[in-house]
């Protein structure tokens, strides 16, 4: 309902129309709440709307990286590949938006700039860039974990004569690389995935690498029809199974997913035995050792196997050495999956620029100058990452109790209860917030679990006439301590590890391990037990609910 002043009033304001925003709108509507999703882009799909760079592909199998809330949707949608490509996922999400008639509750090209909690009314008022205002009892930040690009401040970037494009803000109409000298900066997942594709399209590709990457072949291919039929016949078991695993993936859908066997310990093998495993399993032999997860010596032994594989694959020994990761543990950063990444460096029209021999000094009109040389370029592609997990939340002027701003409250690192709520910010929910499994698990399963948990909480409040819910400081402190304690038992917080999980890719960002590493299955047990215990760690305030059920 929009009043004369142009303010739209709903029960729930959702920020974002990616997977989390789409499902939120759908479920809340089914439950009789009014909701609107505000989306910055001019299309739905979130991550899969923005990251349309060549080669963009999900690292979770398609049959598992899909919604489980509708059996009809599961049955009617056909996936074509084991691992879905960006265009296919974007088509799927547009289908979801149409099939469930979600677009009528989505405002595109609407960037949320500020949101303020009214302590007397127990409502949030949300300001947007076009100037429209929205109020809602609840605010759900479905803003994604990897949605704010990290753009390095290279001197002279604006002087470059050709296009500078970001993998995470890729132009809808694509980029013409034919006959062009292309410079790609960044060798994380986005850079690694785009390298072979850019090599195919460009006249010459220069890959600017600051840190070599641990990446594994995806073994992607067409999805066998019998595998799809089997999954469709057993989707309920599959979905239930996902929730009992640490990563939200059963691995039963045609994808080759390496499972670590508890009894496979690299330090208990001889050199010959390790090499025999390497001969048999190739790249996958470098990540099957259980002791590599916790023992630095075992981890380094796995890293050495990895470097042997690089040398076996890359013909030029100097290039192989430059591409070999050293000095930080395998598994401390997000594993990358690729299609013929290392083989691409055997092409004559691909050059690796090892920035450890001299970093980027500036961009000028004709290319990139490093401390080693000037590289003449026609197009620059930046695959330089994201301000992960907190960036999309701290960029909005989010004001909770006493006018406190989330950005300030989190100045020394994010603190959230279960990654869902922040003390001092009542009626605000975050989907896949810091302290939840999120980026360490299948995001779709995490999203469904969070959206359903929040929706259940809203129904509980409606039934009890509550108008305000807030995490307690004690519960939040306890959870944050637990999240940190578990992370400290893994390689992921090793001093040599500088990952975006730790915020280490953003200058000045506090070094705090962001996601919950204890596993999705344990996290679900915890969030379920919180509810069973009467929403332990949350306080509720009453009042006229204003949340009377409406006809769906
Ligand atoms: P990223 O992993 O953070 O990688 C950024 C890259 O840019 C790194 O190689 C980094 O080097 C480099 N870089 C940053 N600033 C630089 C500078 N000033 N000079 C030179 N190099 C610089 O980002 P991403 O590749 O976009 O991936 C982020 C995450 O998104 C992934 O880990 C994954 O979770 C997700 N993702 C998933 C998929 C998939 O499902 N397959 C695909 C794409 C992205 P340093 O390492 O030295 O910092």
Coordinates of C-alpha atoms and ligand atoms in Angstrom, one line a residue:
X1 CA 0.0 0.0 0.0
X2 CA 1.5 3.3 -1.0
X3 CA 0.4 6.6 0.7
X4 CA 0.2 10.1 -0.7
X5 CA 3.7 10.8 0.3
X6 CA 4.9 7.9 -1.7
X7 CA 5.8 5.6 1.2
X8 CA 4.9 2.0 0.6
X9 CA 3.9 0.0 3.7
X10 CA 4.3 -3.7 3.9
X11 CA 4.9 -6.3 6.6
X12 CA 8.4 -7.2 5.3
X13 CA 10.9 -5.2 3.3
X14 CA 13.4 -7.6 1.6
X15 CA 16.6 -6.2 0.2
X16 CA 17.8 -8.1 -2.9
X17 CA 16.1 -10.2 -5.6
X18 CA 18.7 -13.0 -5.9
X19 CA 17.9 -16.5 -4.8
X20 CA 17.3 -15.4 -1.1
X21 CA 15.1 -12.5 -2.1
X22 CA 13.0 -14.5 -4.5
X23 CA 12.3 -17.3 -2.1
X24 CA 11.6 -14.8 0.7
X25 CA 9.0 -13.1 -1.3
X26 CA 7.4 -16.3 -2.3
X27 CA 7.2 -17.9 1.1
X28 CA 6.1 -14.8 2.9
X29 CA 3.4 -14.3 0.5
X30 CA 2.2 -17.9 0.9
X31 CA 2.1 -17.3 4.6
X32 CA -0.1 -14.2 4.2
X33 CA 2.5 -11.5 4.8
X34 CA 2.9 -8.6 2.5
X35 CA 6.4 -8.1 1.2
X36 CA 8.4 -6.2 -1.3
X37 CA 11.9 -7.0 -2.6
X38 CA 14.1 -4.0 -3.6
X39 CA 16.8 -4.9 -6.1
X40 CA 19.6 -2.7 -7.4
X41 CA 20.0 -4.5 -10.7
X42 CA 17.6 -4.3 -13.6
X43 CA 17.0 -8.0 -13.5
X44 CA 16.5 -10.8 -10.9
X45 CA 19.1 -13.4 -10.0
X46 CA 21.6 -11.6 -7.7
X47 CA 25.0 -13.3 -8.1
X48 CA 23.8 -14.9 -11.3
X49 CA 22.6 -11.6 -12.7
X50 CA 25.8 -9.7 -12.1
X51 CA 28.6 -12.3 -12.7
X52 CA 28.0 -13.0 -16.4
X53 CA 31.6 -13.2 -17.3
X54 CA 32.7 -15.8 -19.9
X55 CA 33.1 -19.2 -18.1
X56 CA 31.0 -18.3 -15.1
X57 CA 29.8 -21.5 -13.6
X58 CA 28.7 -22.8 -10.2
X59 CA 30.9 -25.2 -8.3
X60 CA 27.9 -27.1 -6.8
X61 CA 26.1 -29.7 -9.1
X62 CA 23.0 -28.3 -10.8
X63 CA 20.6 -30.9 -9.3
X64 CA 21.7 -29.8 -5.9
X65 CA 22.1 -26.1 -6.6
X66 CA 18.4 -25.7 -7.1
X67 CA 15.3 -24.9 -4.9
X68 CA 13.7 -27.7 -3.1
X69 CA 10.6 -25.8 -1.9
X70 CA 8.4 -26.8 -4.9
X71 CA 8.1 -30.3 -6.2
X72 CA 6.5 -29.0 -9.4
X73 CA 9.5 -26.8 -10.0
X74 CA 11.9 -29.6 -9.4
X75 CA 10.1 -31.8 -11.8
X76 CA 9.6 -29.4 -14.7
X77 CA 13.1 -27.8 -14.8
X78 CA 15.7 -29.7 -16.8
X79 CA 19.4 -29.1 -16.2
X80 CA 21.8 -29.6 -19.1
X81 CA 25.1 -29.9 -17.4
X82 CA 26.5 -31.5 -14.2
X83 CA 27.7 -28.0 -13.0
X84 CA 25.4 -25.3 -14.2
X85 CA 26.7 -22.3 -16.2
X86 CA 25.7 -18.7 -15.3
X87 CA 23.3 -18.4 -18.3
X88 CA 21.5 -21.5 -17.3
X89 CA 21.1 -20.5 -13.6
X90 CA 20.0 -17.0 -14.6
X91 CA 17.3 -18.6 -16.9
X92 CA 16.2 -20.8 -14.0
X93 CA 15.9 -17.9 -11.6
X94 CA 13.9 -15.9 -14.1
X95 CA 11.7 -19.0 -14.6
X96 CA 11.2 -19.1 -10.8
X97 CA 10.3 -15.4 -10.8
X98 CA 7.7 -15.9 -13.5
X99 CA 6.3 -19.3 -12.4
X100 CA 5.5 -18.0 -8.9
X101 CA 4.5 -14.5 -10.2
X102 CA 7.1 -12.8 -8.0
X103 CA 7.8 -9.8 -10.2
X104 CA 4.8 -7.9 -9.0
X105 CA 6.5 -7.6 -5.6
X106 CA 9.9 -6.8 -6.9
X107 CA 11.2 -3.2 -7.5
X108 CA 14.1 -3.3 -9.9
X109 CA 16.8 -0.6 -10.2
X110 CA 16.0 0.3 -6.6
X111 CA 19.2 0.6 -4.5
X112 CA 18.7 0.7 -0.8
X113 CA 20.8 3.5 0.8
X114 CA 19.5 3.6 4.4
X115 CA 17.2 1.9 6.8
X116 CA 16.2 3.2 10.2
X117 CA 14.5 1.4 13.1
X118 CA 11.7 3.2 14.8
X119 CA 11.8 2.0 18.4
X120 CA 8.3 3.3 19.2
X121 CA 6.5 1.8 16.2
X122 CA 8.7 -1.3 15.9
X123 CA 9.1 -0.7 12.2
X124 CA 11.9 -0.2 9.7
X125 CA 11.9 2.7 7.2
X126 CA 13.9 2.0 4.1
X127 CA 15.3 4.7 1.8
X128 CA 16.2 4.0 -1.8
X129 CA 18.2 5.8 -4.5
X130 CA 15.3 6.7 -6.7
X131 CA 13.9 8.3 -3.6
X132 CA 11.0 5.9 -2.8
X133 CA 10.5 5.0 0.8
X134 CA 9.3 1.7 2.2
X135 CA 8.3 0.8 5.7
X136 CA 7.9 -2.6 7.2
X137 CA 7.8 -4.3 10.5
X138 CA 10.6 -6.5 9.4
X139 CA 13.7 -5.9 7.3
X140 CA 15.4 -8.9 5.6
X141 CA 18.8 -8.3 4.1
X142 CA 19.0 -10.8 1.3
X143 CA 22.0 -8.9 -0.1
X144 CA 24.3 -11.8 -0.8
X145 CA 27.7 -12.7 0.5
X146 CA 29.7 -11.8 -2.5
X147 CA 27.9 -8.9 -4.0
X148 CA 30.1 -5.8 -3.4
X149 CA 33.1 -5.7 -5.8
X150 CA 36.6 -5.1 -4.5
X151 CA 38.0 -2.6 -6.9
X152 CA 41.7 -2.0 -6.4
X153 CA 42.7 1.6 -6.5
X154 CA 45.3 1.3 -9.3
X155 CA 46.7 4.7 -10.1
X156 CA 45.6 5.9 -13.6
X157 CA 42.7 3.4 -14.0
X158 CA 40.5 6.1 -15.6
X159 CA 43.1 7.0 -18.1
X160 CA 43.0 3.7 -20.0
X161 CA 41.8 4.2 -23.5
X162 CA 40.0 0.9 -23.8
X163 CA 37.2 -0.7 -21.7
X164 CA 37.9 -1.8 -18.1
X165 CA 35.4 -4.5 -17.2
X166 CA 34.7 -6.3 -13.9
X167 CA 33.8 -10.0 -13.8
X168 CA 31.2 -9.1 -11.2
X169 CA 29.6 -6.3 -13.2
X170 CA 29.8 -7.8 -16.6
X171 CA 28.0 -5.9 -19.4
X172 CA 24.8 -7.6 -20.5
X173 CA 25.8 -7.4 -24.1
X174 CA 29.2 -8.9 -23.5
X175 CA 32.5 -7.6 -24.6
X176 CA 34.2 -7.9 -28.0
X177 CA 37.6 -9.5 -27.5
X178 CA 38.2 -10.4 -31.1
X179 CA 41.7 -9.3 -32.2
X180 CA 42.3 -7.7 -28.8
X181 CA 45.1 -7.8 -26.4
X182 CA 43.4 -8.6 -23.1
X183 CA 44.8 -8.1 -19.6
X184 CA 43.2 -10.2 -16.8
X185 CA 44.0 -9.2 -13.2
X186 CA 43.1 -11.7 -10.5
X187 CA 43.4 -15.5 -10.3
X188 CA 40.7 -16.4 -7.8
X189 CA 37.6 -18.4 -8.9
X190 CA 36.4 -15.7 -11.3
X191 CA 39.9 -15.2 -12.9
X192 CA 40.5 -18.9 -13.2
X193 CA 37.1 -19.6 -14.7
X194 CA 37.4 -16.9 -17.3
X195 CA 41.1 -17.6 -18.3
X196 CA 40.4 -20.4 -20.8
X197 CA 37.4 -18.6 -22.3
X198 CA 39.2 -15.3 -22.7
X199 CA 42.2 -17.1 -24.2
X200 CA 39.8 -18.5 -26.8
X201 CA 38.3 -15.1 -27.6
X202 CA 41.3 -12.7 -27.4
X203 CA 44.2 -12.3 -29.8
X204 CA 46.5 -12.5 -26.8
X205 CA 45.7 -12.9 -23.1
X206 CA 48.0 -11.6 -20.3
X207 CA 47.1 -13.0 -16.9
X208 CA 48.3 -10.8 -14.0
X209 CA 48.8 -13.1 -11.0
X210 CA 49.6 -11.9 -7.5
X211 CA 49.0 -15.2 -5.7
X212 CA 48.9 -18.6 -7.4
X213 CA 45.7 -20.6 -6.8
X214 CA 44.8 -24.1 -5.7
X215 CA 42.3 -25.1 -8.3
X216 CA 40.9 -28.5 -9.4
X217 CA 39.3 -29.7 -12.6
X218 CA 35.5 -29.7 -12.3
X219 CA 35.0 -32.8 -14.4
X220 CA 32.0 -31.0 -15.8
X221 CA 30.0 -32.4 -18.7
X222 CA 26.5 -33.0 -20.0
X223 CA 24.2 -34.2 -17.3
X224 CA 23.3 -37.8 -18.1
X225 CA 19.5 -38.1 -18.5
X226 CA 19.4 -41.2 -16.2
X227 CA 21.1 -39.2 -13.4
X228 CA 18.5 -36.4 -13.7
X229 CA 15.6 -39.0 -13.8
X230 CA 17.0 -40.7 -10.7
X231 CA 17.4 -37.4 -8.8
X232 CA 13.8 -36.3 -9.8
X233 CA 12.5 -39.6 -8.6
X234 CA 14.2 -39.2 -5.2
X235 CA 14.3 -35.5 -4.6
X236 CA 12.8 -35.7 -1.1
X237 CA 15.6 -38.0 0.1
X238 CA 18.2 -35.8 -1.7
X239 CA 17.0 -32.6 -0.1
X240 CA 16.8 -34.3 3.3
X241 CA 20.2 -35.7 2.8
X242 CA 21.7 -32.3 2.0
X243 CA 20.7 -31.0 5.4
X244 CA 22.7 -33.8 7.1
X245 CA 26.0 -33.0 5.5
X246 CA 28.5 -30.3 6.4
X247 CA 28.4 -28.7 2.9
X248 CA 24.8 -29.2 1.9
X249 CA 25.8 -31.4 -1.0
X250 CA 25.1 -35.2 -1.1
X251 CA 27.3 -35.7 -4.1
X252 CA 24.8 -38.2 -5.5
X253 CA 24.0 -36.3 -8.7
X254 CA 26.7 -37.2 -11.3
X255 CA 29.4 -34.9 -10.0
X256 CA 32.7 -36.3 -9.0
X257 CA 33.1 -34.9 -5.5
X258 CA 36.2 -35.9 -3.5
X259 CA 35.3 -37.2 -0.1
X260 CA 38.0 -37.3 2.5
X261 CA 38.3 -40.7 4.1
X262 CA 39.1 -40.4 7.8
X263 CA 41.7 -43.2 7.5
X264 CA 43.5 -41.6 4.5
X265 CA 46.5 -39.8 6.2
X266 CA 49.3 -38.5 4.0
X267 CA 51.9 -38.6 6.8
X268 CA 51.3 -42.4 7.2
X269 CA 52.3 -43.0 3.5
X270 CA 55.7 -43.3 1.9
X271 CA 56.8 -41.0 -1.0
X272 CA 56.2 -43.9 -3.4
X273 CA 52.7 -44.5 -2.1
X274 CA 51.8 -40.8 -2.5
X275 CA 53.0 -40.7 -6.0
X276 CA 51.1 -43.8 -6.8
X277 CA 47.9 -42.1 -5.5
X278 CA 48.8 -39.1 -7.6
X279 CA 49.2 -41.2 -10.8
X280 CA 45.9 -42.8 -10.1
X281 CA 43.8 -39.8 -9.0
X282 CA 45.7 -36.9 -10.6
X283 CA 44.7 -33.5 -9.2
X284 CA 42.1 -35.1 -6.9
X285 CA 44.9 -36.9 -5.1
X286 CA 46.0 -33.6 -3.6
X287 CA 42.8 -33.1 -1.5
X288 CA 41.8 -36.5 -0.1
X289 CA 44.0 -36.5 3.0
X290 CA 42.2 -36.1 6.3
X291 CA 45.3 -35.1 8.3
X292 CA 45.9 -32.2 5.8
X293 CA 42.9 -30.4 7.3
X294 CA 44.5 -30.0 10.7
X295 CA 48.2 -30.8 10.5
X296 CA 50.5 -28.3 8.8
X297 CA 53.1 -30.9 7.9
X298 CA 50.4 -33.1 6.3
X299 CA 49.0 -30.1 4.5
X300 CA 52.4 -29.1 3.1
X301 CA 52.9 -32.7 1.9
X302 CA 49.6 -32.3 0.0
X303 CA 50.8 -29.0 -1.4
X304 CA 53.9 -30.7 -2.7
X305 CA 51.7 -33.2 -4.6
X306 CA 49.8 -30.3 -6.0
X307 CA 53.0 -28.6 -7.3
X308 CA 54.0 -31.9 -8.9
X309 CA 50.7 -31.9 -10.8
X310 CA 51.4 -28.3 -11.9
X311 CA 54.8 -29.3 -13.2
X312 CA 53.3 -32.3 -15.0
X313 CA 50.7 -30.1 -16.7
X314 CA 52.5 -26.8 -17.6
X315 CA 55.2 -27.3 -20.1
X316 CA 57.4 -24.3 -19.4
X317 CA 59.2 -25.0 -16.1
X318 CA 59.4 -21.3 -15.2
X319 CA 55.7 -20.8 -15.8
X320 CA 54.9 -23.9 -13.8
X321 CA 56.9 -22.6 -10.9
X322 CA 55.2 -19.2 -11.1
X323 CA 51.8 -21.0 -11.0
X324 CA 52.7 -23.2 -8.1
X325 CA 51.2 -22.0 -4.8
X326 CA 53.6 -21.9 -1.9
X327 CA 53.6 -20.6 1.7
X328 CA 49.9 -21.0 2.5
X329 CA 47.9 -24.1 3.2
X330 CA 45.8 -26.0 0.7
X331 CA 42.2 -25.6 1.8
X332 CA 42.6 -22.3 3.6
X333 CA 41.0 -20.4 0.7
X334 CA 37.9 -21.2 -1.2
X335 CA 38.8 -24.2 -3.5
X336 CA 38.4 -23.2 -7.1
X337 CA 37.1 -25.5 -9.8
X338 CA 38.2 -25.0 -13.4
X339 CA 38.1 -26.3 -16.9
X340 CA 41.6 -26.7 -18.3
X341 CA 43.1 -23.7 -16.4
X342 CA 46.7 -24.9 -16.2
X343 CA 46.7 -26.2 -19.8
X344 CA 45.7 -22.7 -21.0
X345 CA 49.2 -21.5 -20.1
X346 CA 50.7 -23.9 -22.7
X347 CA 49.2 -21.7 -25.4
X348 CA 51.5 -19.4 -27.3
X349 CA 48.8 -16.6 -27.1
X350 CA 48.7 -16.7 -23.3
X351 CA 51.3 -15.0 -21.1
X352 CA 51.5 -15.2 -17.3
X353 CA 52.7 -12.1 -15.6
X354 CA 53.9 -13.1 -12.1
X355 CA 53.3 -10.0 -10.0
X356 CA 55.5 -11.3 -7.2
X357 CA 58.4 -10.3 -9.4
X358 CA 57.1 -6.8 -9.5
X359 CA 53.5 -5.6 -8.9
X360 CA 51.2 -3.3 -10.8
X361 CA 52.3 0.3 -10.5
X362 CA 49.8 2.0 -12.7
X363 CA 47.3 1.8 -15.5
X364 CA 48.0 4.2 -18.3
X365 CA 46.3 5.0 -21.6
X366 CA 47.8 2.0 -23.4
X367 CA 48.0 -0.7 -20.7
X368 CA 49.3 -1.8 -17.4
X369 CA 52.7 -0.9 -16.1
X370 CA 54.2 -3.3 -13.5
X371 CA 57.6 -2.9 -11.8
X372 CA 58.9 -5.4 -14.4
X373 CA 57.6 -3.9 -17.7
X374 CA 54.8 -2.2 -19.5
X375 CA 52.2 -4.5 -21.1
X376 CA 50.2 -3.0 -24.1
X377 CA 46.5 -3.8 -23.9
X378 CA 43.2 -3.1 -25.6
X379 CA 40.9 -4.4 -22.8
X380 CA 41.4 -4.8 -19.1
X381 CA 39.4 -7.4 -17.1
X382 CA 39.4 -7.1 -13.3
X383 CA 38.6 -10.3 -11.4
X384 CA 39.7 -8.8 -8.1
X385 CA 37.1 -10.2 -5.7
X386 CA 34.5 -8.9 -3.2
X387 CA 34.1 -7.2 0.1
X388 CA 32.6 -10.5 1.3
X389 CA 29.8 -11.2 3.7
X390 CA 29.8 -7.7 5.4
X391 CA 30.3 -5.3 2.5
X392 CA 26.7 -5.3 1.4
X393 CA 25.5 -4.7 5.0
X394 CA 27.9 -2.0 6.0
X395 CA 27.4 0.0 2.8
X396 CA 23.8 0.6 3.7
X397 CA 23.3 3.2 6.5
X398 CA 21.6 0.7 8.8
X399 CA 20.5 2.4 12.0
X400 CA 19.1 0.3 14.9
X401 CA 18.4 1.0 18.5
X402 CA 19.6 4.4 19.8
X403 CA 20.5 5.4 16.2
X404 CA 23.5 3.1 16.2
X405 CA 24.9 2.4 12.8
X406 CA 25.7 -1.2 11.9
X407 CA 28.9 -0.1 10.2
X408 CA 30.2 1.4 13.5
X409 CA 28.9 -1.5 15.6
X410 CA 30.9 -3.9 13.4
X411 CA 34.0 -1.7 13.2
X412 CA 36.1 -4.4 14.8
X413 CA 34.4 -7.2 13.0
X414 CA 30.9 -8.5 12.5
X415 CA 28.9 -9.9 15.5
X416 CA 25.7 -11.7 14.8
X417 CA 23.6 -14.4 16.6
X418 CA 23.5 -17.5 14.4
X419 CA 24.4 -15.1 11.5
X420 CA 20.7 -14.2 11.5
X421 CA 20.2 -11.3 13.8
X422 CA 22.3 -8.5 15.4
X423 CA 21.8 -7.4 19.0
X424 CA 20.6 -3.8 18.9
X425 CA 18.9 -4.2 15.5
X426 CA 15.5 -5.6 16.3
X427 CA 13.3 -7.0 13.5
X428 CA 16.3 -7.1 11.2
X429 CA 17.2 -10.5 9.7
X430 CA 20.3 -11.3 7.6
X431 CA 20.2 -14.2 5.2
X432 CA 23.6 -16.0 5.1
X433 CA 25.0 -13.5 7.6
X434 CA 28.4 -13.7 9.2
X435 CA 28.5 -16.6 11.6
X436 CA 26.3 -18.8 9.4
X437 CA 27.6 -21.6 7.1
X438 CA 26.7 -19.7 4.0
X439 CA 29.8 -19.6 1.7
X440 CA 31.1 -22.8 3.1
X441 CA 28.1 -24.8 2.1
X442 CA 25.6 -25.1 -0.7
X443 CA 24.1 -21.6 -0.7
X444 CA 20.7 -22.7 -2.0
X445 CA 20.2 -25.0 0.9
X446 CA 21.5 -22.4 3.3
X447 CA 19.1 -19.8 1.8
X448 CA 16.1 -22.1 2.1
X449 CA 16.9 -22.9 5.7
X450 CA 17.3 -19.3 6.6
X451 CA 14.2 -18.0 4.8
X452 CA 12.1 -20.8 6.4
X453 CA 13.6 -20.2 9.8
X454 CA 12.8 -16.5 9.6
X455 CA 9.3 -17.1 8.2
X456 CA 8.6 -19.5 11.0
X457 CA 9.7 -16.9 13.5
X458 CA 7.4 -14.3 11.9
X459 CA 4.5 -16.7 12.1
X460 CA 5.3 -17.4 15.8
X461 CA 5.3 -13.7 16.5
X462 CA 2.0 -13.2 14.7
X463 CA 0.4 -16.0 16.7
X464 CA 1.7 -14.5 19.9
X465 CA 1.0 -10.9 19.1
X466 CA 4.7 -10.0 19.3
X467 CA 5.9 -7.0 17.3
X468 CA 9.6 -7.1 18.1
X469 CA 12.3 -9.7 18.1
X470 CA 15.9 -9.2 19.0
X471 CA 19.0 -11.3 19.7
X472 CA 20.4 -10.8 23.2
X473 CA 24.0 -9.7 23.6
X474 CA 24.8 -12.8 25.7
X475 CA 23.6 -15.2 23.1
X476 CA 25.4 -13.3 20.3
X477 CA 28.6 -13.3 22.3
X478 CA 28.4 -17.0 23.0
X479 CA 27.8 -17.8 19.3
X480 CA 30.6 -15.5 18.0
X481 CA 33.0 -17.2 20.5
X482 CA 31.9 -20.6 19.3
X483 CA 32.3 -19.6 15.6
X484 CA 35.8 -18.3 16.3
X485 CA 36.8 -21.3 18.4
X486 CA 35.9 -23.8 15.7
X487 CA 37.6 -21.8 12.9
X488 CA 40.8 -21.7 15.0
X489 CA 41.0 -25.5 14.8
X490 CA 41.3 -25.4 11.0
X491 CA 43.8 -24.4 8.4
X492 CA 41.5 -21.5 7.5
X493 CA 42.8 -19.2 10.1
X494 CA 46.5 -20.1 9.7
X495 CA 48.6 -16.9 10.0
X496 CA 49.9 -17.5 6.4
X497 CA 46.3 -17.6 5.1
X498 CA 45.0 -14.4 3.6
X499 CA 41.6 -15.2 2.3
X500 CA 38.4 -13.2 1.9
X501 CA 36.9 -15.6 4.5
X502 CA 39.1 -13.5 6.9
X503 CA 38.5 -10.2 5.2
X504 CA 42.2 -10.2 4.3
X505 CA 41.6 -9.1 0.7
X506 CA 40.2 -5.7 1.8
X507 CA 42.8 -3.2 3.1
X508 CA 41.8 -2.2 6.7
X509 CA 39.1 -4.8 7.1
X510 CA 39.4 -6.5 10.6
X511 CA 40.8 -10.0 10.4
X512 CA 37.8 -12.0 11.6
X513 CA 36.8 -15.4 10.2
X514 CA 33.4 -14.7 8.7
X515 CA 31.4 -17.9 8.1
X516 CA 30.6 -20.8 10.5
X517 CA 32.9 -23.7 9.7
X518 CA 31.2 -26.3 11.9
X519 CA 29.1 -27.6 9.1
X520 CA 25.5 -26.9 7.8
X521 CA 24.2 -30.1 9.6
X522 CA 25.4 -28.9 13.0
X523 CA 24.2 -25.4 12.3
X524 CA 20.7 -26.7 11.5
X525 CA 20.7 -28.7 14.7
X526 CA 21.5 -25.6 16.6
X527 CA 18.9 -23.3 14.9
X528 CA 16.3 -26.0 15.4
X529 CA 17.2 -26.4 19.1
X530 CA 17.0 -22.7 19.6
X531 CA 13.4 -22.8 18.3
X532 CA 12.5 -25.9 20.3
X533 CA 13.8 -24.1 23.4
X534 CA 11.4 -21.2 22.9
X535 CA 13.7 -19.1 20.7
X536 CA 16.6 -19.2 23.1
X537 CA 18.8 -16.1 22.9
X538 CA 16.0 -14.0 21.4
X539 CA 13.7 -11.6 23.3
X540 CA 10.2 -10.7 22.1
X541 CA 8.2 -7.6 22.8
X542 CA 4.4 -7.5 22.5
X543 CA 1.9 -5.0 21.3
X544 CA -0.8 -4.8 18.7
X545 CA 0.7 -7.1 16.1
X546 CA -0.4 -5.4 12.9
X547 CA 0.4 -8.8 11.4
X548 CA -3.1 -10.2 11.0
X549 CA -3.1 -13.0 8.5
X550 CA -4.1 -11.9 5.0
X551 CA -5.7 -14.0 2.4
X552 CA -2.8 -15.5 0.4
Ligands
LIG1 P1 39.0 -13.7 -5.1 O1 38.9 -15.1 -4.9 O2 39.0 -12.8 -4.0 O3 40.2 -13.4 -6.1 C1 40.6 -12.1 -6.4 C2 41.9 -12.1 -7.1 O4 42.3 -10.8 -7.5 C3 43.0 -12.8 -6.4 O5 43.8 -13.5 -7.2 C4 43.8 -11.5 -5.9 O6 45.1 -11.8 -5.6 C5 43.6 -10.6 -7.0 N1 43.8 -9.2 -6.7 C6 43.0 -8.5 -5.8 N2 43.6 -7.2 -5.8 C7 44.6 -7.2 -6.5 C8 45.6 -6.2 -6.8 N3 45.5 -5.0 -6.3 N4 46.6 -6.5 -7.7 C9 46.7 -7.8 -8.2 N5 45.8 -8.8 -8.0 C10 44.8 -8.5 -7.1 O7 37.7 -13.2 -6.0 P2 36.8 -14.1 -7.0 O8 37.7 -14.8 -8.0 O9 35.9 -13.2 -7.6 O10 36.1 -15.2 -6.2 C11 35.5 -14.8 -4.9 C12 34.6 -15.9 -4.5 O11 33.4 -15.9 -5.3 C13 35.1 -17.3 -4.7 O12 36.1 -17.7 -3.7 C14 33.9 -18.1 -4.7 O13 33.4 -18.3 -3.4 C15 32.9 -17.2 -5.4 N6 32.9 -17.6 -6.8 C16 32.5 -18.9 -7.1 C17 32.5 -19.3 -8.4 C18 32.1 -20.7 -8.6 O14 31.1 -21.2 -8.0 N7 32.7 -21.4 -9.4 C19 33.0 -18.5 -9.4 C20 33.4 -17.2 -9.1 C21 33.4 -16.8 -7.8 P3 45.6 -12.2 -4.1 O15 45.1 -13.6 -4.0 O16 47.0 -12.0 -4.1 O17 44.8 -11.3 -3.1

